mmCIF file of C-alpha atoms in Angstrom:
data_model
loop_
_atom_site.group_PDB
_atom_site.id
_atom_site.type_symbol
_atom_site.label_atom_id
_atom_site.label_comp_id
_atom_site.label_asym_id
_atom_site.label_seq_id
_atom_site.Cartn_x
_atom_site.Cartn_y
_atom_site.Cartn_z
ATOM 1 C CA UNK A 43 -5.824 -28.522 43.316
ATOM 2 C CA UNK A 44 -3.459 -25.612 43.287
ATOM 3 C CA UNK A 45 -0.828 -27.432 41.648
ATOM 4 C CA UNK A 46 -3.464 -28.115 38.386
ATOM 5 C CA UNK A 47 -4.840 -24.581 38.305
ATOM 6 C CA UNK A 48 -1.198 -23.312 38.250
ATOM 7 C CA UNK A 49 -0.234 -26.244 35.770
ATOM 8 C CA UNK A 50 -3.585 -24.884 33.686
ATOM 9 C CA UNK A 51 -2.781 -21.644 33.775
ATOM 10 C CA UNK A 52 0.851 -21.972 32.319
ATOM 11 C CA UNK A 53 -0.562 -24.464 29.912
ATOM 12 C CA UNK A 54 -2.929 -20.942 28.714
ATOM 13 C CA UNK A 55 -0.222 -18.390 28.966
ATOM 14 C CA UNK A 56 2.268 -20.864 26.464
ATOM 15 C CA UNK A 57 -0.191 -21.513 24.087
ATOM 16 C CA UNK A 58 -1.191 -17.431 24.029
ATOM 17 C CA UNK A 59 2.382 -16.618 23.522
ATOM 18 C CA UNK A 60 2.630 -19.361 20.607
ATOM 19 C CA UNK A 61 -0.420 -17.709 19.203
ATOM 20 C CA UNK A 62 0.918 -14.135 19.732
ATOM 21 C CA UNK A 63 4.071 -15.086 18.096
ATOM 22 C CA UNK A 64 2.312 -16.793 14.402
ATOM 23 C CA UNK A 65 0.145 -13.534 14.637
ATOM 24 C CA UNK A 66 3.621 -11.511 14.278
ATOM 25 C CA UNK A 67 5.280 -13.490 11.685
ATOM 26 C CA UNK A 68 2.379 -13.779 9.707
ATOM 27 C CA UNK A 69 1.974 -10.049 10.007
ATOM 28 C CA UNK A 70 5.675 -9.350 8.438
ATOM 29 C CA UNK A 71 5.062 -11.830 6.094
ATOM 30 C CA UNK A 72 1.972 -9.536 5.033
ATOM 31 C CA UNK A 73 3.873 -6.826 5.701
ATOM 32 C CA UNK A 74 6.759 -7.913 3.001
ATOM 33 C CA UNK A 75 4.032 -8.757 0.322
ATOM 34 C CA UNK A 76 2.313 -5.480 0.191
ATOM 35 C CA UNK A 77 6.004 -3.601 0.283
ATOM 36 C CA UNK A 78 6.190 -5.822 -3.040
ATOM 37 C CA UNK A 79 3.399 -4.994 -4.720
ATOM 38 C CA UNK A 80 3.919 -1.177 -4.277
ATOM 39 C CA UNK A 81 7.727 -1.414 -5.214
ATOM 40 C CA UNK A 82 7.343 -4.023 -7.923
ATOM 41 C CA UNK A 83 4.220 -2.954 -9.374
ATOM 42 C CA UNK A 84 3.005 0.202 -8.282
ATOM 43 C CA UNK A 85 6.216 2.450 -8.041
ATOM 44 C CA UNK A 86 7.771 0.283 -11.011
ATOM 45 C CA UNK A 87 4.597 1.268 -13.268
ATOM 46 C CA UNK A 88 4.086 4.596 -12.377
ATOM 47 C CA UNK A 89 7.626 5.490 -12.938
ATOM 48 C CA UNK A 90 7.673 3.283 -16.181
ATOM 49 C CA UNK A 91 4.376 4.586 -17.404
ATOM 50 C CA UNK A 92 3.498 0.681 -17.442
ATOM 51 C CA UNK A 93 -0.303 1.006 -16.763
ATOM 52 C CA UNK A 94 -0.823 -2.851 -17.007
ATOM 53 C CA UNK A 95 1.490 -2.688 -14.371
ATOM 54 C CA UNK A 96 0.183 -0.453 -12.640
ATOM 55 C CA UNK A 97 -3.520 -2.017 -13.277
ATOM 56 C CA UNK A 98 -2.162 -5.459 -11.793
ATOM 57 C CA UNK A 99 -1.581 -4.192 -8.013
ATOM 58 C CA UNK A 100 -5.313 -2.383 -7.597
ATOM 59 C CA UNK A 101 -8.734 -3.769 -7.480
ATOM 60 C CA UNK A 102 -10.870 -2.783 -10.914
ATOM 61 C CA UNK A 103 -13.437 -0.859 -9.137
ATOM 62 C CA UNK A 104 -10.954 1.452 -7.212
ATOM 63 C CA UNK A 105 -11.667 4.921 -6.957
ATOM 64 C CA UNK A 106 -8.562 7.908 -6.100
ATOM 65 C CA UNK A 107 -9.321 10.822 -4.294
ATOM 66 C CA UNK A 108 -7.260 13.647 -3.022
ATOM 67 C CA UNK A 109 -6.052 17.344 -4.021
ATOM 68 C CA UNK A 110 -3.562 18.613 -6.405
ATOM 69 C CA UNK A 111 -1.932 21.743 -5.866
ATOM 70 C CA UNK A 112 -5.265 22.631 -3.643
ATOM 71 C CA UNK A 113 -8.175 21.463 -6.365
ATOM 72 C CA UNK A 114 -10.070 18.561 -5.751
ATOM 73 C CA UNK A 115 -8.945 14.968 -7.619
ATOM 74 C CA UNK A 116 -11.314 12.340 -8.299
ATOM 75 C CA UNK A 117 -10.587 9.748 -10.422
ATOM 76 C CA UNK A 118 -11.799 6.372 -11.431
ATOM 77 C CA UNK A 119 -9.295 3.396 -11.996
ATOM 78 C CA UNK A 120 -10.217 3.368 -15.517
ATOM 79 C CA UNK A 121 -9.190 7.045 -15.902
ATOM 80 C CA UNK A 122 -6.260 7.254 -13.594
ATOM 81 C CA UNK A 123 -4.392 4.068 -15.801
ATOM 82 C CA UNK A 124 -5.329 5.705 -19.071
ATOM 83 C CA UNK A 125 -3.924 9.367 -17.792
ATOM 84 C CA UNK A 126 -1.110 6.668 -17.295
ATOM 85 C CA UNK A 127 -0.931 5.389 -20.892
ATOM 86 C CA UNK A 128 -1.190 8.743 -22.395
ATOM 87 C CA UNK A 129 1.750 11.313 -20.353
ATOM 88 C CA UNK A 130 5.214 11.197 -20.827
ATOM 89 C CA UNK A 131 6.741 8.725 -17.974
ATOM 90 C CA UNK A 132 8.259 9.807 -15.764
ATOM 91 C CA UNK A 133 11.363 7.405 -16.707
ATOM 92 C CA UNK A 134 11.044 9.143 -19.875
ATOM 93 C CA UNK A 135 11.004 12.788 -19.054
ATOM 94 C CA UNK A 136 14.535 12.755 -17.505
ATOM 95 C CA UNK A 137 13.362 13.983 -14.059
ATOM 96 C CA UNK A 138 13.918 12.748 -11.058
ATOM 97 C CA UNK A 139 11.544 9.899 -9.307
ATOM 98 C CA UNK A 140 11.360 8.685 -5.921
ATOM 99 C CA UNK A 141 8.824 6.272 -4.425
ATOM 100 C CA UNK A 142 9.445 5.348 -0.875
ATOM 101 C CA UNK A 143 7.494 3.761 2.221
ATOM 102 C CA UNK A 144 7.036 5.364 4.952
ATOM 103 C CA UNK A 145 4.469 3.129 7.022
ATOM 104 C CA UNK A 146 2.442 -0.071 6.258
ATOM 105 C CA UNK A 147 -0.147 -1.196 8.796
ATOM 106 C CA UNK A 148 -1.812 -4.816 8.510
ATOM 107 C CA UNK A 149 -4.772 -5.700 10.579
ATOM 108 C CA UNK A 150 -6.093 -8.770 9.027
ATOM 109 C CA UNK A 151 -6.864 -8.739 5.660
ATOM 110 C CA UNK A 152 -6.842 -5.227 5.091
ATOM 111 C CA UNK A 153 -4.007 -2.865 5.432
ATOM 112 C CA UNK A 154 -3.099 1.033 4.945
ATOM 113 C CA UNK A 155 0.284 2.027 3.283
ATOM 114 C CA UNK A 156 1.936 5.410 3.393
ATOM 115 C CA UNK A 157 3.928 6.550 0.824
ATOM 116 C CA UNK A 158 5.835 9.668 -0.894
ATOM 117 C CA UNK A 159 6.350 9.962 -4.511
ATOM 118 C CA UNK A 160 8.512 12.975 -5.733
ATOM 119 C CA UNK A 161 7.818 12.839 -9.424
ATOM 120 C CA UNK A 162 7.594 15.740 -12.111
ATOM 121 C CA UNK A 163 8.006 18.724 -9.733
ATOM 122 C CA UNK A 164 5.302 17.152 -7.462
ATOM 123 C CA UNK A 165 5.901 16.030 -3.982
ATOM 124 C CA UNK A 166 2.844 13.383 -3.367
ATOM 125 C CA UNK A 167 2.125 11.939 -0.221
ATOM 126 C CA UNK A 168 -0.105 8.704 -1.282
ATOM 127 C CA UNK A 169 -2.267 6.780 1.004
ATOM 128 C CA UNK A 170 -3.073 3.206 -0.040
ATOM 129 C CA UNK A 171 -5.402 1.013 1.485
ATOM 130 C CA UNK A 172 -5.395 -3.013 0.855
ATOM 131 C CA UNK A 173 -7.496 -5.687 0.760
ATOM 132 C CA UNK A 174 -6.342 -9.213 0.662
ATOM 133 C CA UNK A 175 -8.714 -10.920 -2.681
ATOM 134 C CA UNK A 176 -8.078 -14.928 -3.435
ATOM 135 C CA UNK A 177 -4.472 -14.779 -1.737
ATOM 136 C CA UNK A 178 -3.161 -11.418 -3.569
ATOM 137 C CA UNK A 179 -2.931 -7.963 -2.216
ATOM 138 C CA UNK A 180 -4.756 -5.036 -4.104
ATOM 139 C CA UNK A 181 -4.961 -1.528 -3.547
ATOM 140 C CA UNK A 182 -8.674 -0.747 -3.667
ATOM 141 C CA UNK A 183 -8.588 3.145 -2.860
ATOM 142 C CA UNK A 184 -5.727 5.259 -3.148
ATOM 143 C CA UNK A 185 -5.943 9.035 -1.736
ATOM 144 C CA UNK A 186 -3.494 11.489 -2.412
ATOM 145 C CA UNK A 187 -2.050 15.119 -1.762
ATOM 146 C CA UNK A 188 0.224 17.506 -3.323
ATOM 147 C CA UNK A 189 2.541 18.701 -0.650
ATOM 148 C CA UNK A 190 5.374 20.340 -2.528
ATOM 149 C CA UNK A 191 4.998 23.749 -0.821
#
């Protein structure tokens, strides 16, 4: 009787471990598909002023909240993409642009990505948070600061 519970028991810990294991390389496969979107699509179109781009990586009822330069920012998808459209890129201003990762997190099919953006003579710090639609990863809220100072 021992030998079977201790045969059982082994038989549980294995198949956890297996399980454990999937879990993890799904995760960085997750993990590697949001890092795409935001450097394929959403740096790539903010820096390019591309806002079909920029449109293709978030959901088309996402909302943006945050502060800029200490005054509230609320914006709409719609109106963030056309701001977009309608400024000077920053490709095309000549200034310098840097999007980087700092953290994603996946639980699921959601996930939270944080990011810095040094564009124009802003310093952003960008919080992203992703939901996994029909297979694809969109950004459906995006809050943001201005910490330059």
């Amino acid at each position: 009787m021992k030998l079977l519970l201790t045969a059982f028991m082994l038989c549980i810990f294995q198949g956890i471990k297996a399980q454990n294991t999937i879990k993890m390389e799904n995760q960085k496969e997750e993990v590697l598909a949001i890092t795409n979107a935001i450097e394929d699509q959403y740096f790539k179109g903010i820096y390019e002023g591309d806002e079909a781009l920029l449109g293709s990586v978030f959901h088309a009822e996402a909302l943006l909240f945050g502060d800029v330069k200490g005054e509230p920012y609320f914006k709409t998808i719609a109106l963030y993409l056309e701001g977009v459209k309608n400024r000077q890129s920053p490709k095309d201003s000549g200034k310098p642009f840097k999007g980087e990762i700092l953290n994603i997190k996946v639980v699921n099919s959601i996930a939270v990505a944080e990011l810095n953006v040094k564009m124009y003579d802003f310093n952003y710090r960008d919080f992203l948070s992703f939901h996994k639609i029909n297979g694809k990863w969109l950004i459906v809220n995006k809050m943001l600061t201005d910490i330059s100072e």
